[in-house]
Amino acid sequence: MNVEQQNLFRFLVGLGDDAVVLSHRLSEWCSNGPYLEEDIALSNIALDYIGRARMFYQYAAEIEGKGRTEDDIAYLRDERQFTNLLIHELPINDFAFTMVRQFFVDVYYCEYLKQLCESKDERIAAIAAKAVKESRYHLKRSEPWIRQLSEGTEESRRRIQAALVELENFVGELFIMSDWEKELVEAGIAVDREKLQAGWDQYIQKFLAESDLEFPDSQLQIRGGRDGIHTEHLGHMLSDMQYVQRVYPGLEW
Amino acid sequence: MNQNSQSDNKIIPTLNPVFAQRLSHRNNSEHTEVWNILDSVFDPELPGLTIWDLGILQDVRFENKQWVIDVTPTYSGCPAVETINQDIAAAMSQAGLDNIKINLVLSPAWSTEMISPTGKAHLKSINIAPPHQDDVVECPVCESKNTKVISQFGSTACKALYQCNDCFENFDYFKHF
């Protein structure tokens, strides 16, 4: 691979990692949802993210050209080789936490993927065009949930506010670019995430003000995901997610 | 009969441009018999709905001594894709066409506009409310428009769960997408 291909490969694996990790977290609600419809909804959103991960990994594997498959990339890499942004890997916690995270990333992806549709790389643009429709639908569900929980009981409101405080520490990373990703922006392939922050802040602040919720102003910016430096949680998650392939290598469904 | 329903009756049904384009592509194809063979392939989660009517069958062509079939997934994580591919291969093989390649295409992204009028009528006949541009959801049983959403996700990714406020029937709505 030349430098451009290496950058493209990293870029695709990063996006695939974001999707597969969040997908696994969402799937942890399967059979644990607060009621049946929610259980099904969270599992369906997990499915959308699995599809997204597959499309990015398949393309990454082709670019790499070493005969690896999407499954090899998902199941046979270690924690430090995963390059997802950290917000995706945090444990599901309670329902309020899961929904605030979903709301945060839905708002982010709606804009990010919309811009990625303009990528000069046609395949990436096609994946983005498919995924952005799904994220818009996810937002139609996560946003009313935050409103509903904030207007619910004192307890539901307290939980929403606590989730906002915790998750805000991981938002900054969504908008931090590394040099190699900036090169891809210059080539017209990637999106400049730094430029998305103002719009994201504005959207969230307006929404929270309407719901009379406080927007926590975090001084802390926890980062490192794209460089393979993770919270303590990812390793535990992978030991669960990769268990079967590690114990029975090559096992097929 | 009120004014509204009278004017409703006068509307001549027309095909939406997206489906019209698909139909004209099929009608202008020289491989009519192969398109017809594939009319025997159904979506595994929507009984009786063919892959043509659902809009996921995009193209059939003969290339490098091989039948190439373009299929676009409804949702990116749709678990029915594998089954559909197997069913396509089986249908082709039964017709004596073994040398096939199934191409998963992402662009143009599937939309509910690609569903045929027959497909929409079929959805209604199996008590699934067909997609509506403005998400006006009509109860497939009593046709009341007085309905409410119960969950944005139903039994599959492509459906939402609704309830009719008049006849109280719970039903799936095929999301406009």
Tab-separated table of C-alpha atoms in Angstrom, chain A residues 36-239:
chain	number	residue	atom	x	y	z
A	36	LEU	CA	-40.397	-5.409	24.253
A	37	GLU	CA	-40.703	-2.601	21.693
A	38	GLU	CA	-37.624	-0.829	23.042
A	39	ASP	CA	-35.726	-4.082	23.092
A	40	ILE	CA	-36.516	-4.589	19.414
A	41	ALA	CA	-35.750	-0.976	18.530
A	42	LEU	CA	-32.295	-1.047	20.133
A	43	SER	CA	-31.495	-4.355	18.443
A	44	ASN	CA	-32.596	-2.954	15.082
A	45	ILE	CA	-30.344	0.053	15.488
A	46	ALA	CA	-27.511	-2.340	16.371
A	47	LEU	CA	-28.249	-4.107	13.092
A	48	ASP	CA	-27.959	-0.868	11.111
A	49	TYR	CA	-24.537	-0.292	12.663
A	50	ILE	CA	-23.391	-3.841	11.916
A	51	GLY	CA	-24.331	-3.256	8.288
A	52	ARG	CA	-22.374	-0.024	8.311
A	53	ALA	CA	-19.320	-1.729	9.835
A	54	ARG	CA	-19.445	-4.475	7.200
A	55	MET	CA	-19.480	-2.002	4.320
A	56	PHE	CA	-16.478	-0.097	5.695
A	57	TYR	CA	-14.517	-3.243	6.599
A	58	GLN	CA	-15.180	-4.902	3.241
A	59	TYR	CA	-13.823	-1.872	1.452
A	60	ALA	CA	-10.849	-1.643	3.838
A	61	ALA	CA	-10.002	-5.305	3.231
A	62	GLU	CA	-10.062	-4.732	-0.526
A	63	ILE	CA	-7.785	-1.704	-0.245
A	64	GLU	CA	-5.367	-3.665	1.917
A	65	GLY	CA	-5.343	-6.525	-0.573
A	66	LYS	CA	-3.872	-9.121	1.780
A	67	GLY	CA	-6.813	-11.465	1.610
A	68	ARG	CA	-8.209	-10.486	5.000
A	69	THR	CA	-11.990	-10.473	5.303
A	70	GLU	CA	-14.372	-8.205	7.192
A	71	ASP	CA	-14.587	-10.916	9.870
A	72	ASP	CA	-10.816	-11.041	10.327
A	73	ILE	CA	-10.790	-7.300	10.914
A	74	ALA	CA	-13.654	-7.434	13.411
A	75	TYR	CA	-12.752	-10.559	15.339
A	76	LEU	CA	-9.008	-11.064	15.128
A	77	ARG	CA	-7.562	-7.750	16.211
A	78	ASP	CA	-6.632	-6.764	19.755
A	79	GLU	CA	-7.780	-3.807	21.771
A	80	ARG	CA	-4.874	-1.554	20.799
A	81	GLN	CA	-5.565	-2.193	17.110
A	82	PHE	CA	-9.111	-0.883	17.405
A	83	THR	CA	-9.325	2.780	16.477
A	84	ASN	CA	-12.908	3.705	17.354
A	85	LEU	CA	-13.685	7.047	18.913
A	86	LEU	CA	-14.125	6.409	22.623
A	87	ILE	CA	-17.759	7.475	23.018
A	88	HIS	CA	-18.833	4.336	21.140
A	89	GLU	CA	-17.177	1.899	23.562
A	90	LEU	CA	-18.561	3.153	26.881
A	91	PRO	CA	-20.703	0.554	28.680
A	92	ILE	CA	-24.454	0.820	28.165
A	93	ASN	CA	-24.987	1.825	31.777
A	94	ASP	CA	-28.684	2.640	32.299
A	95	PHE	CA	-31.300	3.390	29.640
A	96	ALA	CA	-30.848	7.158	30.049
A	97	PHE	CA	-27.127	6.861	29.392
A	98	THR	CA	-27.659	4.685	26.328
A	99	MET	CA	-30.183	7.143	24.910
A	100	VAL	CA	-28.089	10.266	25.586
A	101	ARG	CA	-25.118	8.641	23.866
A	102	GLN	CA	-27.368	7.677	20.960
A	103	PHE	CA	-28.752	11.195	20.749
A	104	PHE	CA	-25.223	12.675	20.766
A	105	VAL	CA	-23.928	10.375	18.034
A	106	ASP	CA	-27.138	10.609	15.977
A	107	VAL	CA	-26.807	14.395	15.801
A	108	TYR	CA	-23.139	13.962	14.937
A	109	TYR	CA	-23.671	11.313	12.237
A	110	CYS	CA	-26.553	13.139	10.576
A	111	GLU	CA	-24.183	15.976	9.709
A	112	TYR	CA	-20.994	13.950	9.296
A	113	LEU	CA	-22.506	11.412	6.908
A	114	LYS	CA	-24.363	14.096	5.006
A	115	GLN	CA	-21.032	15.697	4.204
A	116	LEU	CA	-19.397	12.331	3.553
A	117	CYS	CA	-21.956	11.794	0.753
A	118	GLU	CA	-19.916	14.399	-1.151
A	119	SER	CA	-16.725	12.324	-0.902
A	120	LYS	CA	-14.797	12.002	-4.143
A	121	ASP	CA	-14.454	8.323	-3.370
A	122	GLU	CA	-17.658	6.987	-4.896
A	123	ARG	CA	-17.816	3.914	-2.758
A	124	ILE	CA	-17.521	5.923	0.475
A	125	ALA	CA	-20.145	8.342	-0.813
A	126	ALA	CA	-22.496	5.428	-1.535
A	127	ILE	CA	-22.023	3.961	1.943
A	128	ALA	CA	-22.636	7.385	3.493
A	129	ALA	CA	-25.773	7.895	1.415
A	130	LYS	CA	-27.171	4.655	2.769
A	131	ALA	CA	-26.101	5.238	6.369
A	132	VAL	CA	-27.257	8.853	6.656
A	133	LYS	CA	-30.858	7.835	6.014
A	134	GLU	CA	-30.600	5.374	8.868
A	135	SER	CA	-29.065	7.891	11.266
A	136	ARG	CA	-31.811	10.399	10.500
A	137	TYR	CA	-34.336	7.789	11.475
A	138	HIS	CA	-32.415	6.951	14.657
A	139	LEU	CA	-32.478	10.622	15.626
A	140	LYS	CA	-36.243	10.700	15.206
A	141	ARG	CA	-36.337	8.221	18.018
A	142	SER	CA	-33.494	9.238	20.339
A	143	GLU	CA	-34.471	12.911	20.521
A	144	PRO	CA	-38.064	12.390	21.742
A	145	TRP	CA	-36.732	9.893	24.274
A	146	ILE	CA	-34.458	12.488	25.871
A	147	ARG	CA	-37.358	14.915	25.980
A	148	GLN	CA	-39.667	12.319	27.461
A	149	LEU	CA	-37.201	11.271	30.140
A	150	SER	CA	-36.381	14.868	31.021
A	151	GLU	CA	-40.089	15.564	31.500
A	152	GLY	CA	-40.715	12.298	33.294
A	153	THR	CA	-40.021	11.818	36.973
A	154	GLU	CA	-37.365	13.432	39.110
A	155	GLU	CA	-35.444	10.207	38.913
A	156	SER	CA	-35.526	9.981	35.091
A	157	ARG	CA	-34.475	13.610	34.911
A	158	ARG	CA	-31.613	13.062	37.320
A	159	ARG	CA	-30.394	10.137	35.236
A	160	ILE	CA	-30.506	12.128	32.004
A	161	GLN	CA	-28.569	14.965	33.587
A	162	ALA	CA	-25.968	12.552	35.005
A	163	ALA	CA	-25.536	10.941	31.572
A	164	LEU	CA	-25.051	14.351	29.961
A	165	VAL	CA	-22.271	15.168	32.403
A	166	GLU	CA	-20.485	11.860	31.909
A	167	LEU	CA	-20.785	11.774	28.118
A	168	GLU	CA	-19.784	15.363	27.510
A	169	ASN	CA	-16.195	14.374	28.388
A	170	PHE	CA	-16.114	12.171	25.314
A	171	VAL	CA	-17.701	14.593	22.841
A	172	GLY	CA	-14.581	16.657	22.158
A	173	GLU	CA	-12.865	13.707	20.535
A	174	LEU	CA	-15.511	13.536	17.821
A	175	PHE	CA	-14.110	16.769	16.440
A	176	ILE	CA	-10.365	16.200	16.701
A	177	MET	CA	-8.503	15.449	13.492
A	178	SER	CA	-5.113	13.854	13.039
A	179	ASP	CA	-2.693	14.831	10.285
A	180	TRP	CA	-3.322	11.821	8.096
A	181	GLU	CA	-7.059	12.415	8.200
A	182	LYS	CA	-6.505	16.044	7.205
A	183	GLU	CA	-4.628	14.793	4.157
A	184	LEU	CA	-7.711	12.818	3.197
A	185	VAL	CA	-9.820	15.950	3.624
A	186	GLU	CA	-7.517	17.778	1.257
A	187	ALA	CA	-7.875	14.962	-1.240
A	188	GLY	CA	-11.652	15.414	-1.074
A	189	ILE	CA	-12.227	11.985	0.452
A	190	ALA	CA	-12.859	12.641	4.151
A	191	VAL	CA	-14.824	15.240	6.103
A	192	ASP	CA	-13.229	17.937	8.236
A	193	ARG	CA	-14.692	17.002	11.611
A	194	GLU	CA	-13.282	20.079	13.324
A	195	LYS	CA	-15.748	22.167	11.361
A	196	LEU	CA	-18.701	20.166	12.627
A	197	GLN	CA	-18.349	21.089	16.275
A	198	ALA	CA	-20.054	24.486	16.206
A	199	GLY	CA	-23.151	23.071	14.511
A	200	TRP	CA	-23.283	20.145	16.908
A	201	ASP	CA	-22.971	22.390	19.975
A	202	GLN	CA	-25.668	24.681	18.677
A	203	TYR	CA	-28.107	21.850	17.984
A	204	ILE	CA	-27.592	20.197	21.359
A	205	GLN	CA	-27.634	23.430	23.358
A	206	LYS	CA	-30.876	24.557	21.745
A	207	PHE	CA	-32.493	21.222	22.427
A	208	LEU	CA	-31.322	21.071	26.034
A	209	ALA	CA	-32.452	24.636	26.699
A	210	GLU	CA	-35.926	23.721	25.435
A	211	SER	CA	-35.992	20.751	27.770
A	212	ASP	CA	-34.640	22.884	30.602
A	213	LEU	CA	-31.601	20.649	30.919
A	214	GLU	CA	-28.135	21.892	31.669
A	215	PHE	CA	-25.448	21.564	29.074
A	216	PRO	CA	-22.389	20.588	31.024
A	217	ASP	CA	-19.357	22.584	30.066
A	218	SER	CA	-16.682	19.965	30.272
A	219	GLN	CA	-13.091	21.031	30.700
A	220	LEU	CA	-12.052	17.444	30.281
A	221	GLN	CA	-11.456	16.065	26.829
A	222	ILE	CA	-10.804	12.366	26.892
A	223	ARG	CA	-9.182	11.226	23.666
A	224	GLY	CA	-6.993	8.587	22.090
A	225	GLY	CA	-9.399	6.251	20.314
A	226	ARG	CA	-8.100	6.819	16.782
A	227	ASP	CA	-4.597	6.041	18.077
A	228	GLY	CA	-5.692	2.797	19.694
A	229	ILE	CA	-5.639	4.124	23.261
A	230	HIS	CA	-8.856	3.136	24.955
A	231	THR	CA	-10.816	3.284	28.168
A	232	GLU	CA	-10.654	0.221	30.394
A	233	HIS	CA	-13.979	-0.919	28.946
A	234	LEU	CA	-13.069	-1.916	25.396
A	235	GLY	CA	-10.910	-4.895	26.315
A	236	HIS	CA	-13.709	-6.433	28.357
A	237	MET	CA	-16.151	-5.818	25.550
A	238	LEU	CA	-13.900	-7.461	22.961
A	239	SER	CA	-13.352	-10.519	25.125
